[in-house]
C-alpha cells in the first residue's frame, strides 16, 4: 500500500493476520522509526484508504497492543477513535484518545504512540493544498501551517469536525459526487475550514500579518485570558487550561514565540492594569499607590514603583497625581 494517501483515488485496502505484513505497512505508511508490539493469538490488521489529490478518508484496525516512534507525516492526519485506545505524546503534549475522541496527530514533531486494540476513522489532508486554501478563508501561515495542539479546541468544535468528516466519508463513497470537480472542491473547502477552526494551528488572519509577531492560536488564547483575568488569582495552571495546553507546553510555546514566560507576560498584564487604574484614580478620594499596587498583585510598593518607572518613564505617584 502506497505511503501517499492521495496518490490513487481508488479504494485501496488490505486485511491480514500476518504481523510481519502489517508492521511493514505501518513502517512505510506512518514513517516509523521503531515498533514494539505485544504478541497475541487474535491479531488482525485492516486498513483502507480512498479519496482524491487533496483529501483522503481512511479506516484502520489494529487488533493488538503496539508502541511506535514515528517521524512527522508530510500531510495532516486527523483521526477519531471508533474503538480501543490511543495515547500520543510529541514531547510537548500527551493526548489519550478513547471511543468518540478526535486527535490531530502532531505535524512537526516526532510522536511516541501506543495503540491498544485500536480502530480509527481517519481524514488525511494534503498539506500544500490546505495551505493554498487558507487564502480563500482569509487566513495565512507565513512560516508554514502546523498544528500547535493535538486536541480539538473545544467539545463543540470536535462535534462539528465529526459531522464534517462524516459527510466527507459519505461523499467518497458516492461515485457520482466524486465525479464532480465542483462537489469535491466544495467538500475540501468545508473540511479545511472545520480543520483550522477546530484545531489550534499557526494560521493567522490576513489582516493580522503586520500587527506584531505572528502568534499561534494557543498563545493568543493565553494572552487574551491573562489580559481579561490579570486582576484575578491565576497562575501557569489556569493559563495553560485556557490555552488548551499542558503547563510544560505553555512554557515552551511562550519561549518559542515570545522569548518569554507565561508569568513574565502575566506580570506585564498586571502592570498595565495597575497603570490604567492609576490614571483613572483620584488621590483626593483616598486612592494610594500602595493600595492600587496591591490590587494588582504587587505586594512591595517600592519594587512596584521601580518597575513602573522603568516601563512608563515616570513614577506611579506622578501618574496618580497627573
Coordinates of C-alpha atoms in Angstrom, one line a residue:
X1 CA 0.0 0.0 0.0
X2 CA 1.4 3.4 -1.0
X3 CA 2.5 5.7 1.8
X4 CA 0.9 8.6 -0.1
X5 CA -2.9 8.6 0.7
X6 CA -3.5 10.9 -2.2
X7 CA -1.7 9.1 -5.0
X8 CA -4.6 6.9 -6.1
X9 CA -8.3 7.9 -5.9
X10 CA -9.4 4.2 -5.9
X11 CA -10.3 2.4 -2.8
X12 CA -7.1 0.7 -1.6
X13 CA -7.4 -1.8 1.3
X14 CA -5.6 -4.7 2.9
X15 CA -6.6 -7.1 5.6
X16 CA -4.2 -9.6 7.2
X17 CA -3.4 -11.6 10.3
X18 CA 0.3 -11.7 9.5
X19 CA 2.1 -9.3 11.9
X20 CA 5.1 -9.0 9.6
X21 CA 3.0 -7.8 6.7
X22 CA 1.0 -5.4 8.9
X23 CA 4.2 -4.0 10.5
X24 CA 5.9 -3.5 7.2
X25 CA 2.9 -1.5 6.0
X26 CA 2.9 0.6 9.2
X27 CA 6.6 1.3 8.8
X28 CA 6.1 2.7 5.3
X29 CA 2.8 4.5 5.7
X30 CA 3.5 6.1 9.1
X31 CA 7.2 6.8 8.8
X32 CA 8.1 4.7 11.8
X33 CA 11.5 4.8 13.5
X34 CA 10.6 1.9 15.7
X35 CA 7.8 -0.5 16.5
X36 CA 7.4 -2.7 19.6
X37 CA 4.4 -5.0 19.5
X38 CA 2.9 -7.3 22.1
X39 CA 2.3 -10.9 21.0
X40 CA -1.3 -12.1 20.9
X41 CA -3.2 -15.0 19.3
X42 CA -6.1 -13.0 17.9
X43 CA -4.1 -10.4 15.8
X44 CA -5.8 -8.7 12.9
X45 CA -4.9 -5.7 10.8
X46 CA -7.1 -3.9 8.3
X47 CA -6.5 -0.6 6.5
X48 CA -8.4 1.1 3.7
X49 CA -8.0 4.5 2.0
X50 CA -9.9 6.3 -0.7
X51 CA -10.1 10.0 -1.8
X52 CA -8.6 12.4 -4.3
X53 CA -5.5 14.5 -4.7
X54 CA -6.4 16.9 -1.8
X55 CA -8.1 14.7 0.7
X56 CA -8.5 11.1 1.6
X57 CA -10.6 9.1 4.0
X58 CA -9.1 6.1 5.8
X59 CA -10.1 3.4 8.2
X60 CA -7.6 1.5 10.4
X61 CA -7.9 -1.5 12.7
X62 CA -5.1 -3.0 14.7
X63 CA -6.1 -5.9 16.9
X64 CA -3.3 -5.9 19.4
X65 CA -1.1 -3.6 21.5
X66 CA 1.8 -1.8 19.9
X67 CA 4.1 1.2 20.7
X68 CA 5.7 3.2 17.9
X69 CA 8.0 6.1 17.4
X70 CA 7.3 8.0 14.2
X71 CA 8.5 11.0 12.2
X72 CA 6.1 13.8 11.2
X73 CA 3.9 13.0 8.3
X74 CA 4.0 15.1 5.1
X75 CA 0.2 15.6 5.4
X76 CA -2.3 16.3 8.1
X77 CA -3.9 13.3 9.7
X78 CA -7.0 13.7 11.9
X79 CA -8.4 10.5 13.5
X80 CA -11.5 9.7 15.5
X81 CA -11.3 6.7 17.8
X82 CA -14.0 4.1 16.9
X83 CA -12.9 1.6 19.4
X84 CA -9.9 0.9 21.6
X85 CA -7.5 3.4 22.9
X86 CA -4.6 5.5 21.6
X87 CA -2.0 7.5 23.6
X88 CA 0.2 10.0 21.7
X89 CA 3.0 12.2 23.0
X90 CA 5.1 14.6 20.9
X91 CA 7.3 15.8 23.7
X92 CA 5.2 18.8 24.4
X93 CA 1.7 17.4 24.8
X94 CA 0.2 14.0 25.6
X95 CA -3.2 13.0 24.3
X96 CA -5.2 10.0 25.4
X97 CA -8.0 9.1 22.9
X98 CA -10.9 6.7 23.6
X99 CA -14.1 6.0 21.8
X100 CA -15.5 9.1 20.2
X101 CA -12.5 11.3 20.7
X102 CA -10.6 13.0 17.9
X103 CA -6.9 13.5 17.7
X104 CA -5.0 15.6 15.1
X105 CA -1.6 14.0 15.0
X106 CA 1.4 16.3 15.5
X107 CA 2.6 17.6 12.1
X108 CA 6.0 18.9 13.2
X109 CA 7.3 16.6 16.0
X110 CA 8.3 13.0 16.5
X111 CA 5.4 11.1 18.0
X112 CA 5.5 8.3 20.6
X113 CA 2.3 6.4 20.2
X114 CA 0.6 3.5 21.9
X115 CA -2.3 1.6 20.3
X116 CA -4.5 -0.7 22.2
X117 CA -6.9 -2.8 20.1
X118 CA -7.5 0.3 18.1
X119 CA -10.0 1.2 15.4
X120 CA -9.7 4.6 13.8
X121 CA -11.6 6.7 11.3
X122 CA -9.1 9.0 9.6
X123 CA -9.2 12.1 7.5
X124 CA -6.0 13.0 5.7
X125 CA -5.4 16.4 4.1
X126 CA -2.6 17.3 1.7
X127 CA -0.5 20.0 3.3
X128 CA 0.2 22.1 0.2
X129 CA -3.5 22.0 -0.8
X130 CA -4.6 23.1 2.6
X131 CA -2.1 26.0 2.7
X132 CA -3.4 27.2 -0.7
X133 CA -7.0 27.1 0.6
X134 CA -6.1 29.3 3.6
X135 CA -6.3 32.5 1.5
X136 CA -9.8 31.7 0.5
X137 CA -10.7 31.6 4.2
X138 CA -8.9 34.9 4.9
X139 CA -6.0 33.2 6.6
X140 CA -2.3 32.7 6.0
X141 CA 0.6 30.8 7.6
X142 CA 3.8 32.6 6.6
X143 CA 6.1 30.1 8.3
X144 CA 4.1 27.1 7.1
X145 CA 0.9 25.6 8.6
X146 CA 1.5 23.4 11.6
X147 CA -0.7 22.1 14.5
X148 CA 0.1 23.5 17.9
X149 CA -2.1 21.1 19.8
X150 CA -3.4 17.6 19.0
X151 CA -6.7 18.2 20.8
X152 CA -9.8 19.9 19.3
X153 CA -10.2 23.4 20.7
X154 CA -13.5 22.6 22.4
X155 CA -16.1 19.8 22.6
X156 CA -18.3 21.8 20.3
X157 CA -15.6 22.0 17.6
X158 CA -14.9 18.3 18.0
X159 CA -18.6 17.6 17.4
X160 CA -18.6 19.8 14.3
X161 CA -15.5 18.1 13.0
X162 CA -17.1 14.7 13.3
X163 CA -20.1 15.9 11.4
X164 CA -18.0 17.3 8.6
X165 CA -15.8 14.3 8.4
X166 CA -18.8 12.0 8.4
X167 CA -20.2 14.0 5.4
X168 CA -16.8 13.6 3.6
X169 CA -16.9 9.8 4.3
X170 CA -20.3 9.6 2.6
X171 CA -19.0 11.7 -0.3
X172 CA -16.1 9.5 -1.2
X173 CA -18.5 6.5 -1.3
X174 CA -20.7 8.3 -3.9
X175 CA -19.2 7.8 -7.4
X176 CA -21.5 10.5 -8.9
X177 CA -20.5 13.1 -6.4
X178 CA -16.8 12.3 -6.7
X179 CA -17.0 12.7 -10.4
X180 CA -17.9 16.4 -9.9
X181 CA -14.9 18.7 -9.5
X182 CA -17.3 21.4 -8.0
X183 CA -18.6 19.0 -5.4
X184 CA -15.1 17.8 -4.5
X185 CA -13.8 21.4 -4.2
X186 CA -16.8 22.5 -2.0
X187 CA -16.2 19.5 0.2
X188 CA -12.5 20.3 0.5
X189 CA -13.2 23.9 1.4
X190 CA -15.6 22.8 4.1
X191 CA -13.3 20.3 5.6
X192 CA -10.3 22.7 5.6
X193 CA -12.5 25.4 7.4
X194 CA -13.5 22.8 10.0
X195 CA -9.9 21.8 10.4
X196 CA -8.4 25.3 11.0
X197 CA -11.4 26.4 13.2
X198 CA -11.5 23.2 15.2
X199 CA -7.8 22.7 15.9
X200 CA -5.0 25.0 17.1
X201 CA -2.7 25.8 14.3
X202 CA -0.2 28.5 13.2
X203 CA -2.8 30.0 10.8
X204 CA -3.5 33.7 11.3
X205 CA -5.8 36.2 9.7
X206 CA -4.5 38.1 6.7
X207 CA -5.2 41.4 8.5
X208 CA -3.0 40.3 11.4
X209 CA 0.2 40.0 9.4
X210 CA 1.5 43.4 10.2
X211 CA 0.4 43.6 13.8
X212 CA 3.5 42.3 15.6
X213 CA 4.7 38.7 15.8
X214 CA 2.5 36.0 14.2
X215 CA 1.3 34.0 17.2
X216 CA -0.4 30.6 17.1
X217 CA -3.9 30.4 18.5
X218 CA -2.8 28.7 21.7
X219 CA -0.6 31.7 22.6
X220 CA -3.2 34.2 21.6
X221 CA -5.8 32.5 23.8
X222 CA -3.3 32.6 26.7
X223 CA -2.6 36.3 26.2
X224 CA -6.3 37.1 26.0
X225 CA -7.0 35.1 29.1
X226 CA -4.2 36.9 31.0
X227 CA -5.5 40.3 29.8
X228 CA -9.0 39.5 31.0
X229 CA -8.0 37.9 34.3
X230 CA -4.9 39.8 35.3
X231 CA -6.7 41.1 38.4
X232 CA -7.6 37.5 39.5
X233 CA -5.6 34.9 41.3
X234 CA -4.3 32.9 38.3
X235 CA -1.1 31.1 37.5
X236 CA 0.5 28.8 34.9
X237 CA -2.1 26.1 35.5
X238 CA -5.0 28.3 34.8
X239 CA -3.4 30.0 31.8
X240 CA -2.4 26.6 30.3
X241 CA -6.0 25.4 30.7
X242 CA -7.3 28.5 28.9
X243 CA -4.8 28.0 26.1
X244 CA -5.6 24.2 25.9
X245 CA -2.0 23.2 26.6
X246 CA -0.2 21.4 29.3
X247 CA 1.8 23.7 31.6
X248 CA 5.0 22.5 30.0
X249 CA 3.6 23.0 26.5
X250 CA 2.6 26.5 27.5
X251 CA 6.1 27.3 28.8
X252 CA 7.7 26.0 25.6
X253 CA 5.2 27.9 23.4
X254 CA 5.9 31.2 25.1
X255 CA 9.6 30.6 24.9
X256 CA 9.4 29.8 21.2
X257 CA 7.0 32.5 20.1
X258 CA 7.6 35.4 22.6
X259 CA 11.1 34.6 24.0
X260 CA 9.4 35.0 27.4
X261 CA 7.5 33.0 30.1
X262 CA 3.8 33.0 31.0
X263 CA 4.5 34.5 34.4
X264 CA 6.6 37.3 32.9
X265 CA 3.7 38.2 30.5
X266 CA 1.2 38.0 33.4
X267 CA 3.3 40.5 35.3
X268 CA 3.3 42.8 32.3
X269 CA -0.5 42.5 32.1
X270 CA -0.9 43.3 35.7
X271 CA 1.5 46.2 35.4
X272 CA -0.7 47.6 32.5
X273 CA -3.8 47.1 34.7
X274 CA -2.2 48.9 37.6
X275 CA -1.1 51.8 35.3
X276 CA -4.5 52.2 33.9
X277 CA -6.1 52.2 37.4
X278 CA -3.5 54.9 38.5
X279 CA -4.6 57.0 35.6
X280 CA -8.3 56.6 36.4
X281 CA -7.9 57.2 40.2
X282 CA -8.1 60.3 42.3
X283 CA -5.7 60.8 45.2
X284 CA -8.1 63.2 46.8
X285 CA -10.6 60.3 47.3
X286 CA -8.1 58.3 49.2
X287 CA -6.6 56.3 46.4
X288 CA -3.0 55.4 47.0
X289 CA -0.1 53.9 45.0
X290 CA 0.2 51.1 47.6
X291 CA -3.4 50.1 47.5
X292 CA -3.6 50.1 43.7
X293 CA -0.4 48.1 43.5
X294 CA -1.7 45.6 46.0
X295 CA -4.9 45.3 44.0
X296 CA -2.9 44.0 41.0
X297 CA -0.7 41.6 43.0
X298 CA 2.3 43.9 43.7
X299 CA 2.9 43.5 47.4
X300 CA 6.1 45.6 47.6
X301 CA 5.2 49.2 46.8
X302 CA 8.9 50.2 46.3
X303 CA 9.5 47.4 43.8
X304 CA 6.3 48.3 42.0
X305 CA 7.4 51.9 41.8
X306 CA 10.8 50.9 40.2
X307 CA 9.1 48.6 37.7
X308 CA 6.5 51.2 36.8
X309 CA 9.2 53.9 36.3
X310 CA 11.2 51.7 34.0
X311 CA 8.1 50.8 31.9
X312 CA 6.4 54.2 31.7
X313 CA 9.1 56.7 32.3
X314 CA 7.5 58.2 35.4
X315 CA 6.7 57.1 38.9
X316 CA 3.3 55.7 40.0
X317 CA 2.8 58.7 42.3
X318 CA 3.3 61.1 39.3
X319 CA 0.9 59.0 37.3
X320 CA -1.7 59.0 40.0
X321 CA -1.4 62.8 40.6
X322 CA -1.4 63.7 36.9

